[in-house]
PDB file of C-alpha atoms in Angstrom:
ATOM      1  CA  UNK A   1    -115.973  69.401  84.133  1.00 60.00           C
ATOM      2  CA  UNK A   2    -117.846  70.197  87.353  1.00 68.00           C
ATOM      3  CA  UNK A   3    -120.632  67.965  88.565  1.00 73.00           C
ATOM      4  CA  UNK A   4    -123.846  69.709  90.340  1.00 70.00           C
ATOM      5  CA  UNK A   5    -127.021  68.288  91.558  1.00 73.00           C
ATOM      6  CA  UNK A   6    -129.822  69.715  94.085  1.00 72.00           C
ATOM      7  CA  UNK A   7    -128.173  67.617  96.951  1.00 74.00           C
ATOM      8  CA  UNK A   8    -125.209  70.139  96.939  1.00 78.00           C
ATOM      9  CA  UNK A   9    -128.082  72.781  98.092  1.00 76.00           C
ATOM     10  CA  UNK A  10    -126.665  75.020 101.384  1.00 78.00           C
ATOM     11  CA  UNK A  11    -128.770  75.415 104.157  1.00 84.00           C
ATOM     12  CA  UNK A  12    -130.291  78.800 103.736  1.00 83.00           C
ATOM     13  CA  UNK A  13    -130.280  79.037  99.575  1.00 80.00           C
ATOM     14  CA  UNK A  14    -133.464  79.436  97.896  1.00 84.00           C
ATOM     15  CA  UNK A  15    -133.425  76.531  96.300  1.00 77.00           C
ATOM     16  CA  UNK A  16    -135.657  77.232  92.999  1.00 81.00           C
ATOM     17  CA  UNK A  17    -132.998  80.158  92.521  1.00 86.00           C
ATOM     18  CA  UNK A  18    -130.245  78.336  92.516  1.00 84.00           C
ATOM     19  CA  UNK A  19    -131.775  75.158  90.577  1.00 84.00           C
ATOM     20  CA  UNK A  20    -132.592  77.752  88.055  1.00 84.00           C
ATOM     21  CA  UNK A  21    -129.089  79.341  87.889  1.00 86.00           C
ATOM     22  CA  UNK A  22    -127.358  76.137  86.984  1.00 85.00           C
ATOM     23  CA  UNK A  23    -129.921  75.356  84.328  1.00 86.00           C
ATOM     24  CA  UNK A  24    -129.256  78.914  82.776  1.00 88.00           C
ATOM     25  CA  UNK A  25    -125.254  77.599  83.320  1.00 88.00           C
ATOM     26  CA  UNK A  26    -125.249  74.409  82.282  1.00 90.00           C
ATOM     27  CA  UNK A  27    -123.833  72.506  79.258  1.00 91.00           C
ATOM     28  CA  UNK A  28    -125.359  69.485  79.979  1.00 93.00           C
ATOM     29  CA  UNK A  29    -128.573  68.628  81.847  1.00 93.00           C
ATOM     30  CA  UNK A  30    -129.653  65.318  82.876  1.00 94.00           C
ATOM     31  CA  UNK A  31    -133.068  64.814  83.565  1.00 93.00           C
ATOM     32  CA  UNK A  32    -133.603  61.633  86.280  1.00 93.00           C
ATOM     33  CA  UNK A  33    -137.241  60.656  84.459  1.00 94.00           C
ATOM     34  CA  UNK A  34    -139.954  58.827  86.919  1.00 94.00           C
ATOM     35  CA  UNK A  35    -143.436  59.536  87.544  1.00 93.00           C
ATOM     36  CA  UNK A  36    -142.824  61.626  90.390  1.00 91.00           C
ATOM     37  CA  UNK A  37    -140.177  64.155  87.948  1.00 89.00           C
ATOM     38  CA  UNK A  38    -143.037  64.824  85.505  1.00 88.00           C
ATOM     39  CA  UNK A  39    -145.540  66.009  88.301  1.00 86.00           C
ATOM     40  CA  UNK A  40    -143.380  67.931  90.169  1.00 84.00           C
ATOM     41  CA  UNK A  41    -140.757  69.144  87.914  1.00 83.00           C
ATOM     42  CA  UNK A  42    -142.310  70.043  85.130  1.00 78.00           C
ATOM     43  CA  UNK A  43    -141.269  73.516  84.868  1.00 84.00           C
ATOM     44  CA  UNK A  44    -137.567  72.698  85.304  1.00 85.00           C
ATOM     45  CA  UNK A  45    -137.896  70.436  82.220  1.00 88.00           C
ATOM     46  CA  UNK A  46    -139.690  73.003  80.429  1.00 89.00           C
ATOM     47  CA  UNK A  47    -136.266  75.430  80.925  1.00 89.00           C
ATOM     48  CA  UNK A  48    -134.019  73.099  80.393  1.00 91.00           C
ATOM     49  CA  UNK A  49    -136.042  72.167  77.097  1.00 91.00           C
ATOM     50  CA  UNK A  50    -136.526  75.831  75.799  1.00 92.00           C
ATOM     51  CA  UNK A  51    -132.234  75.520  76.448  1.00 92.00           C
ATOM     52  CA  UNK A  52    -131.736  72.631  74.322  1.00 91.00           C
ATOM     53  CA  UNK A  53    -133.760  74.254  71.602  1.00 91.00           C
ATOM     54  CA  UNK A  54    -131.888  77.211  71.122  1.00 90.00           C
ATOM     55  CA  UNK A  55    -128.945  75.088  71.060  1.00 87.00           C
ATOM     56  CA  UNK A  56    -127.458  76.450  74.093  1.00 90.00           C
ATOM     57  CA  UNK A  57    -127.156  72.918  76.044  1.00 92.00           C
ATOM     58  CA  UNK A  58    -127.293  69.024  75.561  1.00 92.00           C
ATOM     59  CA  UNK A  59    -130.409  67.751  77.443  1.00 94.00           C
ATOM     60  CA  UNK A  60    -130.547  64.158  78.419  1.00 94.00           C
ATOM     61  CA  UNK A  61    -133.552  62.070  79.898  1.00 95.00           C
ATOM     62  CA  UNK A  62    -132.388  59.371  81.658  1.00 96.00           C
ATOM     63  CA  UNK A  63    -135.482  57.261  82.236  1.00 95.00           C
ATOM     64  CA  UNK A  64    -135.737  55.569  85.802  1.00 95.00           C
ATOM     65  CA  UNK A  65    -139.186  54.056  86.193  1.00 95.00           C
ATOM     66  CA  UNK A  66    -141.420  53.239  83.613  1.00 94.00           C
ATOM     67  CA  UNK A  67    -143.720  56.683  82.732  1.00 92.00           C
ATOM     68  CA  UNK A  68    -145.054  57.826  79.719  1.00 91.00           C
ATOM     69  CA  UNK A  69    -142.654  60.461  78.918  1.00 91.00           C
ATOM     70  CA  UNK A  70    -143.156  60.061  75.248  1.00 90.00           C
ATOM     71  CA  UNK A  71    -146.079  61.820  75.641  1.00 90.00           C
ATOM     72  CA  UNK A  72    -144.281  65.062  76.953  1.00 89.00           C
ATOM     73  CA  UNK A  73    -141.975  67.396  75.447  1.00 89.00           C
ATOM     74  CA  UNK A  74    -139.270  65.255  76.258  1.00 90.00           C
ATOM     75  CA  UNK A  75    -140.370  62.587  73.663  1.00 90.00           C
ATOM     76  CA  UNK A  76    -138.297  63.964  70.733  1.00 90.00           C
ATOM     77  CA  UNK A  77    -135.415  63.457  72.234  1.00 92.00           C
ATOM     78  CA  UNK A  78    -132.886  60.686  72.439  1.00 92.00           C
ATOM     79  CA  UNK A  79    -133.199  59.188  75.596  1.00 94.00           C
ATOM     80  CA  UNK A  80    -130.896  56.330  77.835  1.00 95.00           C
ATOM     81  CA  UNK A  81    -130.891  54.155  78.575  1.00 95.00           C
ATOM     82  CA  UNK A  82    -131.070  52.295  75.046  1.00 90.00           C
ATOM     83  CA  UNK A  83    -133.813  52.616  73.273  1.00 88.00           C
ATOM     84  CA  UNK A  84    -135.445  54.474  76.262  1.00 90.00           C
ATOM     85  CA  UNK A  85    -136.285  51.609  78.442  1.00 91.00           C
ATOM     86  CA  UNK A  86    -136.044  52.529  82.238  1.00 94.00           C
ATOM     87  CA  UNK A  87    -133.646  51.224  84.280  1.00 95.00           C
ATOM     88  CA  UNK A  88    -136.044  49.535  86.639  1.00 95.00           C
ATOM     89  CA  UNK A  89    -137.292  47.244  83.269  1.00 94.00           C
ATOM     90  CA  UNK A  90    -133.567  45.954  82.953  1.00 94.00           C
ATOM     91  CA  UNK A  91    -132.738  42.620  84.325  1.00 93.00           C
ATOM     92  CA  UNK A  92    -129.482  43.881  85.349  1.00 95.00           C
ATOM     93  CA  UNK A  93    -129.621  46.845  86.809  1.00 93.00           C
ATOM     94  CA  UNK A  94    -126.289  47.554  86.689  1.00 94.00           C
ATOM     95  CA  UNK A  95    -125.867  47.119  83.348  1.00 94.00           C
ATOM     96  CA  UNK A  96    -128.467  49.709  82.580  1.00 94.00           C
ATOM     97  CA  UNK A  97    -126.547  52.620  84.820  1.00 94.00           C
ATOM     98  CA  UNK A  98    -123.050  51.489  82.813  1.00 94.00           C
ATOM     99  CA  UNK A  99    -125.162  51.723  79.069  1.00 94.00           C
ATOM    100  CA  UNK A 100    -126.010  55.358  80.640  1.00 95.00           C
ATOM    101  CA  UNK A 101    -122.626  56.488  81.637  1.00 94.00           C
ATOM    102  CA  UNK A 102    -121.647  55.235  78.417  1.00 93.00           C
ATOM    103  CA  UNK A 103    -124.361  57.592  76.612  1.00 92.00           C
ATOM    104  CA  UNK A 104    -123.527  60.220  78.740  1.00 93.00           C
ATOM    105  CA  UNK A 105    -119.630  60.301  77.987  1.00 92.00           C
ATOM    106  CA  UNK A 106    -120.363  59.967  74.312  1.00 90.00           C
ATOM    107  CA  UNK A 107    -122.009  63.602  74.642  1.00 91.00           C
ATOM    108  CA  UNK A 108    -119.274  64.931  76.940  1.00 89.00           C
ATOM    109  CA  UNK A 109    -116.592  63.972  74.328  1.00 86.00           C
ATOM    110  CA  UNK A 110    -118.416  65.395  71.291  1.00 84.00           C
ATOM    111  CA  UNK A 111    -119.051  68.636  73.401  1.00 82.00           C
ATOM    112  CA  UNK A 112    -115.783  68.537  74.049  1.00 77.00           C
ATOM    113  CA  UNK A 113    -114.061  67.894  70.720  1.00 75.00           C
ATOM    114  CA  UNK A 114    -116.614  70.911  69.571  1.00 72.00           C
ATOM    115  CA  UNK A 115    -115.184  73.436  71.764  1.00 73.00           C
ATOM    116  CA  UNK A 116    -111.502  72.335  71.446  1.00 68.00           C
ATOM    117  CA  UNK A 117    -111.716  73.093  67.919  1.00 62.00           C
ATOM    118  CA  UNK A 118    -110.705  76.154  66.956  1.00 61.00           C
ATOM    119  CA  UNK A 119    -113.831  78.120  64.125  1.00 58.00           C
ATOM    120  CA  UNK A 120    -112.744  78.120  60.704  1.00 49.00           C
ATOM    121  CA  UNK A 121    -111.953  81.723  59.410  1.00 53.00           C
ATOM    122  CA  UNK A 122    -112.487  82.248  56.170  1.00 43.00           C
ATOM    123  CA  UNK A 123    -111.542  85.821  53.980  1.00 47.00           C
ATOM    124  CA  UNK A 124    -114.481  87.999  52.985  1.00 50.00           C
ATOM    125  CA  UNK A 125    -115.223  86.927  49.206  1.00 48.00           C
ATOM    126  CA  UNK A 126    -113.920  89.413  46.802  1.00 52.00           C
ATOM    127  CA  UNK A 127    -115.902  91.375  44.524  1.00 58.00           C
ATOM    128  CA  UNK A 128    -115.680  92.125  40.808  1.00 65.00           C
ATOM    129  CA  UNK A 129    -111.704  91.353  40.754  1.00 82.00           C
ATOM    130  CA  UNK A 130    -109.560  93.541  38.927  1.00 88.00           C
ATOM    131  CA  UNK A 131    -106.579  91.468  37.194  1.00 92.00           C
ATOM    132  CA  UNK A 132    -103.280  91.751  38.057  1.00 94.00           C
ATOM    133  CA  UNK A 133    -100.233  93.806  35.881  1.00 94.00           C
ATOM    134  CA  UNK A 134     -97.597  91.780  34.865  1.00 93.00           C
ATOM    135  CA  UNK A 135     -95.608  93.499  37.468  1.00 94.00           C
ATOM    136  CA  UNK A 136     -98.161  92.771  40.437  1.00 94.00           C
ATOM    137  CA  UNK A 137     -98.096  89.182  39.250  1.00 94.00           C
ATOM    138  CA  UNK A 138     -94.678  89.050  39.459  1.00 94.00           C
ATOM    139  CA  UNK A 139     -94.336  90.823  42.836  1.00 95.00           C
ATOM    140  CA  UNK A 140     -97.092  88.537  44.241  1.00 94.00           C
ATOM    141  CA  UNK A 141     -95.382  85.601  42.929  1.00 94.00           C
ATOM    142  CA  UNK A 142     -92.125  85.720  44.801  1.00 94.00           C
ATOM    143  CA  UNK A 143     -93.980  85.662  48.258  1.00 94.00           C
ATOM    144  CA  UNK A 144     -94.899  82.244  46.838  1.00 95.00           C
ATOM    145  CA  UNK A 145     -92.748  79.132  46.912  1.00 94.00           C
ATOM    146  CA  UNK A 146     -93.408  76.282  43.909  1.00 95.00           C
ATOM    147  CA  UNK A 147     -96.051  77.876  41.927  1.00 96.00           C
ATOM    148  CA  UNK A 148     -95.118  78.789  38.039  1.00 95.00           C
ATOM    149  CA  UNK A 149     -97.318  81.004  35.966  1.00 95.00           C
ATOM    150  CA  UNK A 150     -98.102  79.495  32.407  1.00 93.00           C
ATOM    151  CA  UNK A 151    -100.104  80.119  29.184  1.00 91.00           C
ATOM    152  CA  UNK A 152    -102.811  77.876  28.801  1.00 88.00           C
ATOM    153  CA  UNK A 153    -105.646  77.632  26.355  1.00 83.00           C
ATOM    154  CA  UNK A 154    -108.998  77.922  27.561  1.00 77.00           C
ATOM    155  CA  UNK A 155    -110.703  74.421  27.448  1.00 73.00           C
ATOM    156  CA  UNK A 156    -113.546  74.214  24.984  1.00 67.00           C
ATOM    157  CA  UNK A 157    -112.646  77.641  23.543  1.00 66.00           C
ATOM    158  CA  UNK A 158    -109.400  76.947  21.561  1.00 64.00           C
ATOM    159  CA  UNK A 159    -107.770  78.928  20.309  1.00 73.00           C
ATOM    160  CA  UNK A 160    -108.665  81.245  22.993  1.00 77.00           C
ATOM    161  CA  UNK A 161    -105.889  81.080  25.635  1.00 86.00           C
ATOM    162  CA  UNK A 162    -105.658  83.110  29.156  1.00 90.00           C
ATOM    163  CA  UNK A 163    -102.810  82.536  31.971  1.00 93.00           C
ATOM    164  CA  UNK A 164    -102.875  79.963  34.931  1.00 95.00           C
ATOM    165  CA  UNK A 165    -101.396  79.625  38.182  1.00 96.00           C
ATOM    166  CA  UNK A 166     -99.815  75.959  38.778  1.00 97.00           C
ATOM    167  CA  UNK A 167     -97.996  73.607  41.538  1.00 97.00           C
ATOM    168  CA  UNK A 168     -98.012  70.326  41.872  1.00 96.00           C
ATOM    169  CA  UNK A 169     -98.021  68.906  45.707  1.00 95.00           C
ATOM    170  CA  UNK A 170     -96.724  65.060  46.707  1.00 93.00           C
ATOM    171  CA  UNK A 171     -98.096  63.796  49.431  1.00 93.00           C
ATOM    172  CA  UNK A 172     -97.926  60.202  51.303  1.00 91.00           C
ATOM    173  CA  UNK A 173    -100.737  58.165  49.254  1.00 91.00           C
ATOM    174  CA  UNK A 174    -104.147  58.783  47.652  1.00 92.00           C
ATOM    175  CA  UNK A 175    -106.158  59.021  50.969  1.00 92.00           C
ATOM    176  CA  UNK A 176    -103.740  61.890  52.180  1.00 92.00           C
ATOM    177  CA  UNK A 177    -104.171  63.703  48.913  1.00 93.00           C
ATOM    178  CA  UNK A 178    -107.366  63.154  48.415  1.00 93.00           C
ATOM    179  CA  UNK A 179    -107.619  64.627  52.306  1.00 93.00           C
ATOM    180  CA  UNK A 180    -106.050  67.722  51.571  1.00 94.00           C
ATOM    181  CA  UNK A 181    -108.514  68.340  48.615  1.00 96.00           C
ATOM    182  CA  UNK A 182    -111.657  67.902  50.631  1.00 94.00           C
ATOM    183  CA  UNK A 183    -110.455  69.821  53.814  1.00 94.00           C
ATOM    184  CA  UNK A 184    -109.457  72.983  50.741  1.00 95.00           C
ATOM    185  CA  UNK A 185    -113.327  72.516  49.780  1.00 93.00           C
ATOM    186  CA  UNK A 186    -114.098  73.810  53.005  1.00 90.00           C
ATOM    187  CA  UNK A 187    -112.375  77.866  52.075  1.00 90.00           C
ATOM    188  CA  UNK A 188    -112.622  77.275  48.310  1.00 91.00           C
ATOM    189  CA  UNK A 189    -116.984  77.699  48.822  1.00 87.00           C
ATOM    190  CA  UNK A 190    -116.447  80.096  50.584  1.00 83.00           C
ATOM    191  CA  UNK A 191    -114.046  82.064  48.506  1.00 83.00           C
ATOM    192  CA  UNK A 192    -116.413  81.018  45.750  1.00 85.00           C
ATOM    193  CA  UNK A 193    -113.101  80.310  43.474  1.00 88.00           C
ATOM    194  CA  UNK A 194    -111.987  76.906  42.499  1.00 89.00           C
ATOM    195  CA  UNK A 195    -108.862  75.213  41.323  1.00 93.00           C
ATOM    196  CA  UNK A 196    -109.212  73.002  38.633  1.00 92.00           C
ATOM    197  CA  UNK A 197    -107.470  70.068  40.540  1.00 95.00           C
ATOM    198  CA  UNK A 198    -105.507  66.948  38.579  1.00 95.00           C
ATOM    199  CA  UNK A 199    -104.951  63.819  41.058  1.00 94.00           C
ATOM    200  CA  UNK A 200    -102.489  61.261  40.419  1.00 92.00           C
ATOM    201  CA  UNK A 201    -102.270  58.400  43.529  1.00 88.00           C
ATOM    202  CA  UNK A 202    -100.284  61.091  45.841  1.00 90.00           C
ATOM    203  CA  UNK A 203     -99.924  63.761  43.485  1.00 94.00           C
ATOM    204  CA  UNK A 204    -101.799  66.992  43.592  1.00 95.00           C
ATOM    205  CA  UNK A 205    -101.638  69.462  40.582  1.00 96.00           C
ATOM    206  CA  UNK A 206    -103.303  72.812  41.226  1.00 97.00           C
ATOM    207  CA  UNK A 207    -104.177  75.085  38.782  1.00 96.00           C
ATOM    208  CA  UNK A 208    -105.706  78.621  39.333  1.00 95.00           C
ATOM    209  CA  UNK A 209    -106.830  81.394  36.982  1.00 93.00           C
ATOM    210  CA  UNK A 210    -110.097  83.764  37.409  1.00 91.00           C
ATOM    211  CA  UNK A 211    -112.454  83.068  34.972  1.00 85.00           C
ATOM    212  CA  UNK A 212    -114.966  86.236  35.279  1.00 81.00           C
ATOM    213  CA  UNK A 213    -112.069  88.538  34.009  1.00 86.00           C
ATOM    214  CA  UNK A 214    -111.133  86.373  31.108  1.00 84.00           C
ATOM    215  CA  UNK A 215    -108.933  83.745  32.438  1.00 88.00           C
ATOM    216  CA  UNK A 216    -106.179  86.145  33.982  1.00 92.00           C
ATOM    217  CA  UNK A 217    -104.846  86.232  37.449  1.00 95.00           C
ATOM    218  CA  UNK A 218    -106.322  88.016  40.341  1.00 93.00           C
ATOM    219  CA  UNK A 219    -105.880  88.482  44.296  1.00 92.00           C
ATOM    220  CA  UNK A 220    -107.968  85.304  44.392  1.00 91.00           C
ATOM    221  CA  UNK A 221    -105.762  83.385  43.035  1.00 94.00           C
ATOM    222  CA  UNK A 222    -102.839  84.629  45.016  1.00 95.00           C
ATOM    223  CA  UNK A 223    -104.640  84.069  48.376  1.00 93.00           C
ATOM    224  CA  UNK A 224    -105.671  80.618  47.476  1.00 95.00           C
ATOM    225  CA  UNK A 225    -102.430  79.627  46.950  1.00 96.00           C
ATOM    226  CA  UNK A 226    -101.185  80.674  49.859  1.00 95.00           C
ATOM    227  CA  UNK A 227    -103.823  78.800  51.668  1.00 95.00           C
ATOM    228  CA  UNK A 228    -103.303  75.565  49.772  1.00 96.00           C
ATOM    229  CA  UNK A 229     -99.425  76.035  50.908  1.00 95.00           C
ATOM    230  CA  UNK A 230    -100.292  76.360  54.799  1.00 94.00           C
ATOM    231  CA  UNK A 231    -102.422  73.837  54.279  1.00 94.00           C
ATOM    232  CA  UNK A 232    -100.790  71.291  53.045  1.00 93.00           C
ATOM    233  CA  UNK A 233     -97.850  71.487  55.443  1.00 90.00           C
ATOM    234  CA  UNK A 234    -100.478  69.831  57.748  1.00 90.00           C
ATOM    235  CA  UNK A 235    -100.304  66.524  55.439  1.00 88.00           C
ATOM    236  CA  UNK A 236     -97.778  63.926  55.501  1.00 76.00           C
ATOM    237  CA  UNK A 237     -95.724  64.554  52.513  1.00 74.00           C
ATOM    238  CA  UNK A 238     -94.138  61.609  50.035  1.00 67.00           C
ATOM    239  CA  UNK A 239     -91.067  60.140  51.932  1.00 66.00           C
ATOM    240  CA  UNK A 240     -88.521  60.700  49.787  1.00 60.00           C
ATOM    241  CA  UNK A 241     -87.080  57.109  49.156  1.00 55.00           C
ATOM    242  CA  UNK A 242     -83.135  56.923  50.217  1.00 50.00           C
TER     243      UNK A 242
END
């Protein structure tokens, strides 16, 4: 993280230039609010605003001295300290500058965790799905570990049958399985195919068959089992007892 205010200014640098550079730069601005900021700052809150409203960076008014800057653009935001009252208005002053570190770190760490995580990539949804051969089943199958392919009738439309992927995963406890189903949500929407999932205190049974062609077995079945395999290497599995 590197720290920049107008103090650091060289002799010699046009200062509005500059000022303006590092609010184009910035992923945080804080705003020092007092009377004297809204009269003679106002248009370098007005870019740092326009900023924070596309998203690009967290803008935080720190209020010093008592001012009415809930009348001004800045009053939809979140301001420190608490509940916006200025520093000045605290009995203990020093008290107010720790509750506005505080605020401030909170934001650091969330912008933080944001960027440290890696985007989600998701496939590009399938269209109309052709199903498989027998023999493209059984090719796909053996790049698989654990999953068995099994007859099944159709619920609600016995005796019609189709065929069904299935594995069953162990993992530590309920919480962990129940985990692993949630974080799958995440691809399954997008994919825009589900698993009709059975849950047993640690034990996850998965079952997948494509319903649009008749209840057979398509790529989209195959690909989301092999993401429910990567994924649930990331869970602690069922210790095995000795």
């Amino acid at each position: 993280m590197i720290l920049w205010d107008e103090d650091e200014l060289l002799p010699g640098v046009e200062w509005k230039q500059e000022i303006n550079k590092r609010l184009k730069t910035a992923d945080i601005i804080v705003l020092l609010i007092s009377p004297n900021f809204i009269s003679f700052a106002y248009e370098e809150m007005q870019a740092a605003l326009r900023r924070h409203e596309a998203k690009e960076v967290q803008v935080i008014p720190v209020i010093l001295r008592p001012t009415d800057w809930k009348e001004t653009p800045l009053g939809n935001l979140q301001a420190l300290p608490t509940n916006g009252k200025s520093v000045v208005e605290w009995r203990d002053r020093d008290q107010a500058f720790q509750d506005v570190v505080k605020g401030i770190i909170r934001v650091v760490t969330s912008l933080y965790e944001a960027k440290m995580t890696p985007p989600i990539r998701f496939p590009r949804p399938m269209v109309n799905p052709n199903p498989l051969s027998p023999s493209e089943v059984e090719n796909a199958l053996q790049r698989l570990v654990g999953w068995k392919v099994l007859p099944f009738f159709v619920p609600g439309a016995e005796p019609k049958s189709g065929i069904e992927m299935v594995k069953t995963y162990q993992f530590a406890n309920y919480d962990v399985a129940l985990g692993f189903i949630n974080k799958a949500s995440e691809y399954i929407a997008v994919l825009s195919h589900h698993p009709t999932w059975e849950i047993t205190w640690g034990t996850v049974r998965a079952r997948l068959t494509t319903w649009d062609i008749g209840h057979q077995l398509s790529h989209y079945d195959f690909d989301l089992a092999k993401y429910l395999d990567n994924l649930s290497s990331e869970y602690p599995p069922l210790k095995q007892k000795k």
